[in-house]
Structures are given as C-alpha cells and as structure tokens.
Short mmCIF file of N, CA and C in Angstrom, two decimals:
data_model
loop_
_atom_site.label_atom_id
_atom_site.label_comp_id
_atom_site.label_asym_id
_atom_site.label_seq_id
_atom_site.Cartn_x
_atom_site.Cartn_y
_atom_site.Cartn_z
N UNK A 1 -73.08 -15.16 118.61
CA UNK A 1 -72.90 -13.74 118.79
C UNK A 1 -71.79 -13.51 119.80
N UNK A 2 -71.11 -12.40 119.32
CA UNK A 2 -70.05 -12.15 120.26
C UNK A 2 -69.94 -10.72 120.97
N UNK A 3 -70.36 -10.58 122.46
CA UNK A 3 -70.21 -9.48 122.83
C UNK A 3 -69.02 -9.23 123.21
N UNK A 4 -68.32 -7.64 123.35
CA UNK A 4 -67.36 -7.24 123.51
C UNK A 4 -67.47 -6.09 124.73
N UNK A 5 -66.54 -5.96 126.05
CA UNK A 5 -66.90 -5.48 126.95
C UNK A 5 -66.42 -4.02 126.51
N UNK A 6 -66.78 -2.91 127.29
CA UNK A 6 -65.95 -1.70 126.70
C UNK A 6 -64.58 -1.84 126.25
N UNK A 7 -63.90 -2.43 127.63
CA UNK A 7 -62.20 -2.42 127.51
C UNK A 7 -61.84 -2.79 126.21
N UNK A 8 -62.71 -4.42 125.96
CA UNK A 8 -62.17 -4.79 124.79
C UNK A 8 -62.68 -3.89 123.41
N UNK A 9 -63.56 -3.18 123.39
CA UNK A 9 -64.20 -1.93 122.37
C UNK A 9 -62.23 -1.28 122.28
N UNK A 10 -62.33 -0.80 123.84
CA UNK A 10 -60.91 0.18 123.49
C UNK A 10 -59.49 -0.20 123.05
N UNK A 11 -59.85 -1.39 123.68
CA UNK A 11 -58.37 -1.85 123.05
C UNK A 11 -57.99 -2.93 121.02
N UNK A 12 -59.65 -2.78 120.80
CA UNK A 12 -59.28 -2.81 119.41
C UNK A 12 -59.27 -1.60 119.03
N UNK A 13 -60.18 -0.35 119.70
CA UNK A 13 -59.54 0.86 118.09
C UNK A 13 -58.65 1.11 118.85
N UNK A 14 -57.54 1.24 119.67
CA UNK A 14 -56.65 1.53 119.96
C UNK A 14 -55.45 0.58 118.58
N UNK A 15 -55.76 -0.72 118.43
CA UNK A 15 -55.40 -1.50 117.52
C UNK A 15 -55.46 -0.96 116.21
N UNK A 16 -56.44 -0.34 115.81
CA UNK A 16 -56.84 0.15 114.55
C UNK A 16 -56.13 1.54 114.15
N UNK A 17 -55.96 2.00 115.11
CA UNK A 17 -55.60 3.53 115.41
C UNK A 17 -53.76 3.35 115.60
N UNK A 18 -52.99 2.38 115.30
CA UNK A 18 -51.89 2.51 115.60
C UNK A 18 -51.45 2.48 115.02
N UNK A 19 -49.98 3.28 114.51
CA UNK A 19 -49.18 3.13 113.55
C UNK A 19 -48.95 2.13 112.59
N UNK A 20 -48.80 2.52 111.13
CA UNK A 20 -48.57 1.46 110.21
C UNK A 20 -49.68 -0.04 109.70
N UNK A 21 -51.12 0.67 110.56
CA UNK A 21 -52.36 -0.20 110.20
C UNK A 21 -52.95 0.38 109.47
N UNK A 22 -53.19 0.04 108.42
CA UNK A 22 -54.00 0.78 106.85
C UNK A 22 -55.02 1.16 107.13
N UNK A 23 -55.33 2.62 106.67
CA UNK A 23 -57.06 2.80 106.68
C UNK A 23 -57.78 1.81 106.12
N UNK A 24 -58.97 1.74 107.32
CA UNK A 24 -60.13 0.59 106.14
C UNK A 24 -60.05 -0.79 107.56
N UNK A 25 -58.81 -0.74 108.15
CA UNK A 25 -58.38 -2.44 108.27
C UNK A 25 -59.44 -2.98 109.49
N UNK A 26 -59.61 -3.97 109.84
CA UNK A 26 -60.54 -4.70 110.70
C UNK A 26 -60.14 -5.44 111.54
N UNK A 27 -60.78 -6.21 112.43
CA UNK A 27 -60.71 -6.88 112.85
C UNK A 27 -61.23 -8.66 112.55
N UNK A 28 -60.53 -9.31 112.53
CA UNK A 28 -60.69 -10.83 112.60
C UNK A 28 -60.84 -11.58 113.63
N UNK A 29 -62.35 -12.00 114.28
CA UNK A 29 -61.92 -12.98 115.45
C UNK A 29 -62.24 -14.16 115.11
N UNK A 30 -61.30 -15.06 115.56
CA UNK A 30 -61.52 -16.62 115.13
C UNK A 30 -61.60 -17.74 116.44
N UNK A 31 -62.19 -18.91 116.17
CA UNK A 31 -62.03 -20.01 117.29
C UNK A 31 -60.42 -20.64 117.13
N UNK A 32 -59.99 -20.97 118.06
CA UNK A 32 -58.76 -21.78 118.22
C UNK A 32 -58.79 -22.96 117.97
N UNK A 33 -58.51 -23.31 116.85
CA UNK A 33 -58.59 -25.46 116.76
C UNK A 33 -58.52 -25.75 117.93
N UNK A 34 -58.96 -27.21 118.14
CA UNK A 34 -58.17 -27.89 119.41
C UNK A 34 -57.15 -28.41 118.96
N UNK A 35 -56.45 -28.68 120.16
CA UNK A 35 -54.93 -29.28 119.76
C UNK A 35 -55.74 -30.62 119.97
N UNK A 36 -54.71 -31.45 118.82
CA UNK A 36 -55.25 -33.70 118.96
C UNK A 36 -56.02 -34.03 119.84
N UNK A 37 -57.31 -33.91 119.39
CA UNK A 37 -58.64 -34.54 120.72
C UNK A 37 -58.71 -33.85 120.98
N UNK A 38 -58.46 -32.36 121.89
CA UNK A 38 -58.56 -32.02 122.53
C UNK A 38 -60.28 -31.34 122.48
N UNK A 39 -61.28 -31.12 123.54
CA UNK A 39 -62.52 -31.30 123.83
C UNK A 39 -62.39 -29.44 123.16
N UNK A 40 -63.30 -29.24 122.81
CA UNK A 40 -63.51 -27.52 122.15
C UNK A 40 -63.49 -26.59 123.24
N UNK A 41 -62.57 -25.58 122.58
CA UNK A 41 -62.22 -24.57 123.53
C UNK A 41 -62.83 -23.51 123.44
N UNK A 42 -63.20 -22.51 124.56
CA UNK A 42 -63.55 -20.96 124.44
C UNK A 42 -62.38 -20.07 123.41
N UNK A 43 -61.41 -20.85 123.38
CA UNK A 43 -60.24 -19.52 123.01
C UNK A 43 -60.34 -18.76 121.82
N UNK A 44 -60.09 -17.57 121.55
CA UNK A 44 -60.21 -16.87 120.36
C UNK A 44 -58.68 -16.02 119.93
N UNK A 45 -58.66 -16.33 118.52
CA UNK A 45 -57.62 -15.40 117.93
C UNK A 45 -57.77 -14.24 116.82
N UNK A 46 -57.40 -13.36 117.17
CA UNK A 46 -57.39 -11.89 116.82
C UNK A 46 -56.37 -11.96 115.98
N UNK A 47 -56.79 -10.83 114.87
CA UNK A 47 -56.08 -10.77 113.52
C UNK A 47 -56.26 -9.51 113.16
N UNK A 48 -55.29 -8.56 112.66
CA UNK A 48 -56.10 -7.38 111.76
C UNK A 48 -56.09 -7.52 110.87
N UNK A 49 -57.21 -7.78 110.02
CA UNK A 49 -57.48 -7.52 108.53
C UNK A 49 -57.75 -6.28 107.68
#
C-alpha cells in the first residue's frame, strides 16, 4: 500500500490539471529496477497514463 502525503495529493492533480494532459489520464507509480546487484531500492517512478 502506498500512502500519499497531502503535498503529494496536490502536486499530482496539479499534474492532471495541466495543460495538454487528456481528460481521463492517471497516474502510474512504479518501483525503480536496481541498477547490476544493486540491493532493492525505495525509489519510485511516476508516469501519466
């Protein structure tokens, strides 16, 4: 489960809400591979879908 703090609430519909992003579109959050070996990371990448 992934909680999201307000800020981050505002700064995706601010994302959603900006020019040239299609009605409908979403958000995508994903884990970051590790780079070669590297031990698993917290990091996440954001996408609008």
């Amino acid at each position: 489960m992934l909680a999201l703090t307000s800020q981050a609430t505002e700064a995706i519909e601010r994302i959603l809400t900006a020019p040239g992003v299609p009605d409908g579109a979403g958000i995508r959050i994903m884990p970051v591979a590790p780079n070669d070996g590297e031990a698993v990371t917290s990091e996440l990448q954001v996408e609008v879908a």
